[in-house]
Amino acid sequence: MIRSRRIALVLLLPGLVLLLGGVVIPALTMLLSPPRVPTGEVFDRLGRMLSDPYDLAIIWRTLRIGLTVTGLCLTLGFPTAYLLARSRSRWAGVLLALAIFPLLLSNVVRTYGWLVVLGRNGVVGQTIEGLGLADPAPQLLYTEIAVVLGLTQLFLPLAIITCYSAVAQVDANLDEAARGLGAGRIRTLWSVTIPLSMPGIAMAATLVFAGAVTAYTTPYLLGGSRQTMLATQLFRYSGVSLDWAAASATAIIMTVLVLVVYGVSTVLTRAKAVTR
Amino acid sequence: MKRSSPIAAVLAFLGYVVMIVPILFVVATAFTGGSSLTFPPEGLSLRWFEAALAYEPFTQALLSSLQLALISTVLALAVGIPATLAVMRGKVPGKSLVEGLFLSPLILPELVVGLALYQQFMLHLDMDNFNALLIGHTAILLPYTVRVTGASLALADPALEDASRGLGASPLRTFWSVTLPVLRPGIISAALLSFVTSFNNVPISLLLQSRDFRTLPVTMLDYVQQNYTPIVAAMSTLLLAGTVALAFAAERTLGFARIFGGINR
């Protein structure tokens, strides 16, 4: 126990300085009044963006891709986590490690694989041509599907381990009890396992959605200039056209999106905990 | 797996295909003898590995990334461990606010953090890009340190520390001989996660790069956009091999579940 308040503050100080000075204050300054931009310009730009069809299309695409990826990650991730958590096989450990391993690997490396799979001379295209389904094969890269696939690959491990810890916390005896009382497999899953692991599932959805709507590497590599998302647009404003007001306005939209999702998920899981 | 439902098994299988198969294709193309990203590869050869290791922008950036990841990991631990002790063992005013602040880099989009650092430190204060990168990387690693070592500390019984103090040990002595050994697995996990996170980071590094100091992922990203050769596949495969070795060592010492247990709470 650290009894002295002074010692506790001394231990905290370097971290506080780093976070306030290195992240919070620079981020607030950038969002509200970036250097070399007249006061109020950021909010003017924000207003114009929210009424401009081109910018609205980017926001809508980002949301749509984020929701699709979240849906896919839960659809594929929860069953995987469920099987892994409930399995007594020796292989479960290996499969879990295999699901976690990609998290150690760079997004660039993971996303790059889709260029080989979906690219000009890629496997999928060659197969389509080989089977005589279409010649030449349709453009697969730089489509929304490519971005959705890439992001799903990226965030599926996160969905799996988050759901895994949620399912593992649900007592397997409860499943057995429900089965013993005559509930079928699906009924048990729907009325017992899924409701009890809901906080974990909500957490997985939040992490995946927040990650997908702010991801840069994947939409940049697989979406190209046709499938602009908020992050690629933000980089274009700040790294290419040096339009600081527009960059800040885009950053505000992105930040608000993420904060809203975290807020909603916190409120929902808290409400759930209270009603139980 | 006893009588697992077939639908769940099919979905899980699809999940593994999406996660793993593209990575296997990267490895397969790295060994091609041809000069473009074609599948199946045109003959077997190691020429792209040689090319990747001889390509100076990659080797230079690899060294830069290793250096940056190592220093920012050490800094994040040096700053994060005392903070974790203070939050969990001390009476801190505004505790939840402080905790929120320490997790803020996890919630704020990384590209936003990168842009903020670029504007404030490089444009405004004229800082060089290595120092700006170091601040950014250390800041985004802090939440990992605090969470993972915090999870480890939560398992430790504070009575042990009280006993040590009661027997006359100084606070520093208690930290070295009682608290630190308990925290060791958490610290190793935090260090590993931090190193990997910094090494692989793109969004923070993207805007903070300069001609003299560029990180590997950003360099590879730029290269892919301009060229269509398997050299990036070879570089990726080398990184993959390095990561497998690291993961194997980590699994041996601590176990994956333990390392990743701390992030998701």
mmCIF file of C-alpha atoms in Angstrom, chain A residues 1-5 7-12 14-16 18-31 33-36 75-76 79-80 82-84 86-89 92 94-110 112-123 126 141-142 149 152-153 156-158 160-162 165 176 179 185-186 203 207 214 216-217 220-221 224 230-232 234-235 238-239 242 244 247-248 251-252 254-255 258-259 262, chain B residues 1-16 18-23 25-26 29 36-40 79 82-93 98 101-113 115-121 123-124 135-136 138-140 142-143 147 158 161-162 165 192-193 196 200 202-203 206-207 209 217-218 220-222 224-225 228-233 235-237 239-240 243-244 246-247 251 256-257 260 263-265:
data_model
loop_
_atom_site.group_PDB
_atom_site.id
_atom_site.type_symbol
_atom_site.label_atom_id
_atom_site.label_comp_id
_atom_site.label_asym_id
_atom_site.label_seq_id
_atom_site.Cartn_x
_atom_site.Cartn_y
_atom_site.Cartn_z
ATOM 1 C CA MET A 1 0.000 0.000 0.000
ATOM 2 C CA ILE A 2 1.331 3.406 -0.921
ATOM 3 C CA ARG A 3 0.242 5.516 2.022
ATOM 4 C CA SER A 4 1.604 8.877 1.016
ATOM 5 C CA ARG A 5 -0.433 10.804 -1.512
ATOM 6 C CA ILE A 7 4.563 9.453 -3.478
ATOM 7 C CA ALA A 8 1.547 8.274 -5.485
ATOM 8 C CA LEU A 9 1.522 11.549 -7.412
ATOM 9 C CA VAL A 10 5.259 11.346 -8.074
ATOM 10 C CA LEU A 11 4.790 7.835 -9.478
ATOM 11 C CA LEU A 12 1.953 9.068 -11.682
ATOM 12 C CA PRO A 14 5.625 11.057 -15.858
ATOM 13 C CA GLY A 15 2.588 9.246 -17.252
ATOM 14 C CA LEU A 16 0.296 12.205 -16.698
ATOM 15 C CA LEU A 18 3.209 12.213 -21.351
ATOM 16 C CA LEU A 19 -0.507 11.637 -21.882
ATOM 17 C CA LEU A 20 -1.669 15.206 -21.359
ATOM 18 C CA GLY A 21 1.238 16.799 -23.229
ATOM 19 C CA GLY A 22 1.739 14.100 -25.841
ATOM 20 C CA VAL A 23 -1.813 13.070 -26.671
ATOM 21 C CA VAL A 24 -4.709 14.913 -25.059
ATOM 22 C CA ILE A 25 -3.648 18.548 -25.465
ATOM 23 C CA PRO A 26 -2.205 18.138 -29.002
ATOM 24 C CA ALA A 27 -5.315 16.223 -30.065
ATOM 25 C CA LEU A 28 -7.702 18.826 -28.640
ATOM 26 C CA THR A 29 -5.711 21.656 -30.209
ATOM 27 C CA MET A 30 -5.718 19.915 -33.560
ATOM 28 C CA LEU A 31 -9.419 19.150 -33.441
ATOM 29 C CA SER A 33 -8.025 25.075 -33.735
ATOM 30 C CA PRO A 34 -5.139 23.636 -35.737
ATOM 31 C CA PRO A 35 -2.128 25.906 -36.402
ATOM 32 C CA ARG A 36 -2.329 28.210 -39.438
ATOM 33 C CA THR A 75 -20.864 -14.347 -37.152
ATOM 34 C CA LEU A 76 -17.541 -16.105 -37.716
ATOM 35 C CA PRO A 79 -18.999 -19.813 -33.130
ATOM 36 C CA THR A 80 -15.206 -20.228 -33.268
ATOM 37 C CA TYR A 82 -17.733 -21.062 -28.541
ATOM 38 C CA LEU A 83 -16.256 -24.251 -30.006
ATOM 39 C CA LEU A 84 -12.786 -23.435 -28.679
ATOM 40 C CA ARG A 86 -16.260 -25.662 -24.902
ATOM 41 C CA SER A 87 -13.904 -28.156 -26.530
ATOM 42 C CA ARG A 88 -11.854 -30.560 -24.471
ATOM 43 C CA SER A 89 -9.707 -31.536 -27.442
ATOM 44 C CA ALA A 92 -8.277 -26.449 -29.081
ATOM 45 C CA VAL A 94 -3.333 -25.023 -30.974
ATOM 46 C CA LEU A 95 -6.349 -23.557 -32.786
ATOM 47 C CA LEU A 96 -6.644 -20.775 -30.205
ATOM 48 C CA ALA A 97 -2.962 -19.927 -30.620
ATOM 49 C CA LEU A 98 -3.471 -19.957 -34.405
ATOM 50 C CA ALA A 99 -6.321 -17.463 -34.014
ATOM 51 C CA ILE A 100 -4.289 -15.184 -31.744
ATOM 52 C CA PHE A 101 -1.036 -15.367 -33.706
ATOM 53 C CA PRO A 102 -2.083 -12.978 -36.540
ATOM 54 C CA LEU A 103 -2.382 -10.206 -33.922
ATOM 55 C CA LEU A 104 1.407 -10.277 -33.632
ATOM 56 C CA LEU A 105 1.778 -9.729 -37.360
ATOM 57 C CA SER A 106 1.826 -6.355 -39.102
ATOM 58 C CA ASN A 107 -1.397 -5.191 -40.762
ATOM 59 C CA VAL A 108 0.681 -4.552 -43.867
ATOM 60 C CA VAL A 109 1.766 -8.206 -44.033
ATOM 61 C CA ARG A 110 -1.742 -9.523 -43.357
ATOM 62 C CA TYR A 112 -0.772 -7.784 -48.496
ATOM 63 C CA GLY A 113 -1.982 -11.375 -48.861
ATOM 64 C CA TRP A 114 -5.218 -10.153 -50.442
ATOM 65 C CA LEU A 115 -3.237 -8.520 -53.244
ATOM 66 C CA VAL A 116 -1.970 -12.002 -54.093
ATOM 67 C CA VAL A 117 -5.423 -13.544 -53.734
ATOM 68 C CA LEU A 118 -7.512 -10.841 -55.406
ATOM 69 C CA GLY A 119 -4.931 -9.094 -57.625
ATOM 70 C CA ARG A 120 -4.592 -8.932 -61.407
ATOM 71 C CA ASN A 121 -3.017 -12.385 -61.697
ATOM 72 C CA GLY A 122 -4.394 -13.552 -58.380
ATOM 73 C CA VAL A 123 -5.770 -16.951 -57.476
ATOM 74 C CA GLN A 126 -7.355 -17.123 -62.426
ATOM 75 C CA LEU A 141 -9.226 -5.440 -55.971
ATOM 76 C CA TYR A 142 -10.199 -1.841 -55.117
ATOM 77 C CA LEU A 149 -12.589 -9.066 -46.542
ATOM 78 C CA THR A 152 -12.584 -9.006 -41.428
ATOM 79 C CA GLN A 153 -9.283 -10.867 -41.582
ATOM 80 C CA LEU A 156 -11.462 -11.581 -36.504
ATOM 81 C CA PRO A 157 -8.719 -12.590 -34.007
ATOM 82 C CA LEU A 158 -9.804 -9.756 -31.725
ATOM 83 C CA ILE A 160 -12.447 -14.490 -31.245
ATOM 84 C CA ILE A 161 -10.344 -13.857 -28.134
ATOM 85 C CA THR A 162 -12.856 -11.380 -26.695
ATOM 86 C CA SER A 165 -12.973 -15.086 -22.616
ATOM 87 C CA GLU A 176 -25.579 -29.012 -19.201
ATOM 88 C CA ARG A 179 -29.810 -29.548 -21.864
ATOM 89 C CA ARG A 185 -28.660 -27.357 -28.542
ATOM 90 C CA ILE A 186 -29.818 -24.193 -30.337
ATOM 91 C CA MET A 203 -17.142 -5.595 -26.189
ATOM 92 C CA LEU A 207 -13.576 -3.116 -30.560
ATOM 93 C CA THR A 214 -10.489 4.080 -38.124
ATOM 94 C CA TYR A 216 -5.918 3.042 -42.542
ATOM 95 C CA THR A 217 -3.694 0.323 -44.032
ATOM 96 C CA TYR A 220 -5.414 2.212 -48.527
ATOM 97 C CA LEU A 221 -4.092 -1.051 -50.005
ATOM 98 C CA GLY A 224 -7.317 2.337 -53.510
ATOM 99 C CA LEU A 230 -12.577 8.431 -43.358
ATOM 100 C CA ALA A 231 -9.009 7.404 -42.451
ATOM 101 C CA THR A 232 -7.695 7.434 -46.031
ATOM 102 C CA LEU A 234 -7.913 12.165 -43.420
ATOM 103 C CA PHE A 235 -4.454 11.206 -44.638
ATOM 104 C CA SER A 238 -3.172 16.153 -44.086
ATOM 105 C CA GLY A 239 -0.378 14.335 -45.906
ATOM 106 C CA LEU A 242 -2.164 20.011 -46.483
ATOM 107 C CA TRP A 244 -5.575 21.332 -42.083
ATOM 108 C CA ALA A 247 -8.213 17.147 -41.887
ATOM 109 C CA SER A 248 -9.371 18.324 -38.466
ATOM 110 C CA ALA A 251 -10.719 13.726 -37.510
ATOM 111 C CA ILE A 252 -13.646 15.132 -35.484
ATOM 112 C CA MET A 254 -13.958 9.878 -36.834
ATOM 113 C CA THR A 255 -13.375 10.610 -33.149
ATOM 114 C CA VAL A 258 -15.679 6.042 -32.027
ATOM 115 C CA LEU A 259 -16.626 7.826 -28.796
ATOM 116 C CA TYR A 262 -17.753 3.253 -26.774
ATOM 117 C CA MET B 1 -15.066 -31.825 -29.613
ATOM 118 C CA LYS B 2 -18.151 -33.771 -28.752
ATOM 119 C CA ARG B 3 -21.003 -33.589 -31.260
ATOM 120 C CA SER B 4 -20.350 -29.932 -32.041
ATOM 121 C CA SER B 5 -23.034 -28.329 -34.134
ATOM 122 C CA PRO B 6 -22.201 -28.505 -37.855
ATOM 123 C CA ILE B 7 -23.178 -24.883 -38.569
ATOM 124 C CA ALA B 8 -20.807 -23.553 -35.918
ATOM 125 C CA ALA B 9 -18.017 -25.771 -37.246
ATOM 126 C CA VAL B 10 -18.545 -24.499 -40.817
ATOM 127 C CA LEU B 11 -18.493 -20.853 -39.658
ATOM 128 C CA ALA B 12 -15.357 -21.464 -37.594
ATOM 129 C CA PHE B 13 -13.683 -23.137 -40.578
ATOM 130 C CA LEU B 14 -14.560 -20.145 -42.794
ATOM 131 C CA GLY B 15 -13.120 -17.856 -40.126
ATOM 132 C CA TYR B 16 -9.797 -19.689 -40.163
ATOM 133 C CA VAL B 18 -10.183 -15.797 -43.963
ATOM 134 C CA MET B 19 -7.567 -15.333 -41.213
ATOM 135 C CA ILE B 20 -4.844 -17.684 -42.395
ATOM 136 C CA VAL B 21 -5.079 -18.382 -46.145
ATOM 137 C CA PRO B 22 -4.017 -14.906 -47.388
ATOM 138 C CA ILE B 23 -0.914 -15.167 -45.179
ATOM 139 C CA PHE B 25 -0.312 -17.029 -50.182
ATOM 140 C CA VAL B 26 2.178 -14.326 -49.169
ATOM 141 C CA THR B 29 4.633 -16.052 -53.609
ATOM 142 C CA SER B 36 5.382 -10.521 -60.584
ATOM 143 C CA LEU B 37 2.773 -11.416 -58.005
ATOM 144 C CA THR B 38 1.407 -14.400 -59.905
ATOM 145 C CA PHE B 39 -0.123 -17.511 -58.528
ATOM 146 C CA PRO B 40 0.863 -20.305 -58.876
ATOM 147 C CA VAL B 79 6.494 5.279 -17.040
ATOM 148 C CA PRO B 82 5.024 3.271 -11.411
ATOM 149 C CA ALA B 83 1.685 4.664 -12.628
ATOM 150 C CA THR B 84 0.032 1.250 -12.294
ATOM 151 C CA LEU B 85 1.370 0.938 -8.728
ATOM 152 C CA ALA B 86 0.073 4.394 -7.856
ATOM 153 C CA VAL B 87 -3.393 3.762 -9.304
ATOM 154 C CA MET B 88 -3.825 0.317 -7.790
ATOM 155 C CA ARG B 89 -1.997 0.611 -4.475
ATOM 156 C CA GLY B 90 -2.224 4.284 -3.654
ATOM 157 C CA LYS B 91 -4.877 6.814 -2.727
ATOM 158 C CA VAL B 92 -5.089 8.907 -5.851
ATOM 159 C CA PRO B 93 -7.551 11.775 -6.090
ATOM 160 C CA VAL B 98 -6.709 9.141 -14.078
ATOM 161 C CA LEU B 101 -6.619 9.278 -19.097
ATOM 162 C CA PHE B 102 -4.258 6.301 -19.149
ATOM 163 C CA LEU B 103 -6.601 4.398 -21.467
ATOM 164 C CA SER B 104 -7.308 7.406 -23.717
ATOM 165 C CA PRO B 105 -4.702 6.509 -26.389
ATOM 166 C CA LEU B 106 -6.560 3.235 -26.879
ATOM 167 C CA ILE B 107 -9.842 4.973 -27.634
ATOM 168 C CA LEU B 108 -8.658 7.957 -29.677
ATOM 169 C CA PRO B 109 -8.127 6.935 -33.353
ATOM 170 C CA GLU B 110 -4.381 6.456 -33.892
ATOM 171 C CA LEU B 111 -4.354 8.468 -37.095
ATOM 172 C CA VAL B 112 -5.788 11.391 -35.100
ATOM 173 C CA VAL B 113 -2.976 11.022 -32.541
ATOM 174 C CA LEU B 115 -1.777 13.985 -37.009
ATOM 175 C CA ALA B 116 -1.889 15.852 -33.687
ATOM 176 C CA LEU B 117 1.746 14.981 -32.950
ATOM 177 C CA TYR B 118 2.796 16.021 -36.435
ATOM 178 C CA GLN B 119 1.101 19.406 -36.149
ATOM 179 C CA GLN B 120 2.101 20.230 -32.591
ATOM 180 C CA PHE B 121 5.581 18.764 -32.319
ATOM 181 C CA LEU B 123 5.333 21.784 -37.371
ATOM 182 C CA HIS B 124 4.832 23.946 -34.304
ATOM 183 C CA ILE B 135 6.440 10.339 -27.788
ATOM 184 C CA GLY B 136 3.625 8.956 -29.950
ATOM 185 C CA THR B 138 5.312 5.486 -25.939
ATOM 186 C CA ALA B 139 1.900 7.103 -25.412
ATOM 187 C CA ILE B 140 -0.031 4.451 -27.359
ATOM 188 C CA LEU B 142 1.036 3.005 -22.086
ATOM 189 C CA PRO B 143 -2.491 1.528 -21.972
ATOM 190 C CA ARG B 147 -3.666 -2.944 -18.230
ATOM 191 C CA PRO B 158 -1.398 -6.563 -0.865
ATOM 192 C CA GLU B 161 3.626 -6.031 0.768
ATOM 193 C CA ASP B 162 2.224 -4.946 4.116
ATOM 194 C CA ARG B 165 6.878 -3.319 5.332
ATOM 195 C CA LEU B 192 6.157 -8.257 -25.710
ATOM 196 C CA LEU B 193 2.830 -6.689 -26.633
ATOM 197 C CA VAL B 196 5.058 -5.848 -31.351
ATOM 198 C CA ASN B 200 3.913 -2.888 -36.522
ATOM 199 C CA VAL B 202 1.342 2.390 -39.238
ATOM 200 C CA PRO B 203 -1.085 5.228 -38.350
ATOM 201 C CA LEU B 206 2.646 7.551 -41.260
ATOM 202 C CA LEU B 207 2.702 11.325 -40.856
ATOM 203 C CA GLN B 209 8.180 9.842 -41.154
ATOM 204 C CA PRO B 217 5.679 -0.976 -42.180
ATOM 205 C CA VAL B 218 5.336 2.510 -43.678
ATOM 206 C CA MET B 220 6.657 -1.402 -47.196
ATOM 207 C CA LEU B 221 3.279 0.273 -47.616
ATOM 208 C CA ASP B 222 4.772 2.963 -49.862
ATOM 209 C CA VAL B 224 3.557 -1.763 -52.491
ATOM 210 C CA GLN B 225 1.718 1.228 -53.892
ATOM 211 C CA TYR B 228 4.132 -4.967 -58.096
ATOM 212 C CA THR B 229 7.120 -7.243 -57.395
ATOM 213 C CA PRO B 230 7.312 -10.107 -54.867
ATOM 214 C CA ILE B 231 10.013 -8.298 -52.853
ATOM 215 C CA VAL B 232 7.396 -7.247 -50.279
ATOM 216 C CA ALA B 233 6.176 -10.858 -50.101
ATOM 217 C CA MET B 235 10.131 -9.173 -46.643
ATOM 218 C CA SER B 236 6.734 -10.139 -45.184
ATOM 219 C CA THR B 237 7.800 -13.779 -45.003
ATOM 220 C CA LEU B 239 8.891 -10.799 -40.684
ATOM 221 C CA LEU B 240 6.514 -13.733 -40.356
ATOM 222 C CA THR B 243 7.217 -13.319 -35.395
ATOM 223 C CA VAL B 244 6.807 -17.102 -35.264
ATOM 224 C CA LEU B 246 9.022 -14.630 -30.973
ATOM 225 C CA ALA B 247 5.593 -16.224 -30.479
ATOM 226 C CA GLU B 251 4.370 -19.430 -25.619
ATOM 227 C CA PHE B 256 -0.464 -17.059 -25.193
ATOM 228 C CA ALA B 257 -3.624 -17.027 -23.101
ATOM 229 C CA PHE B 260 -3.449 -11.794 -24.158
ATOM 230 C CA ILE B 263 -5.724 -6.635 -22.872
ATOM 231 C CA ASN B 264 -9.371 -7.419 -23.006
ATOM 232 C CA ARG B 265 -10.593 -6.461 -19.629
#
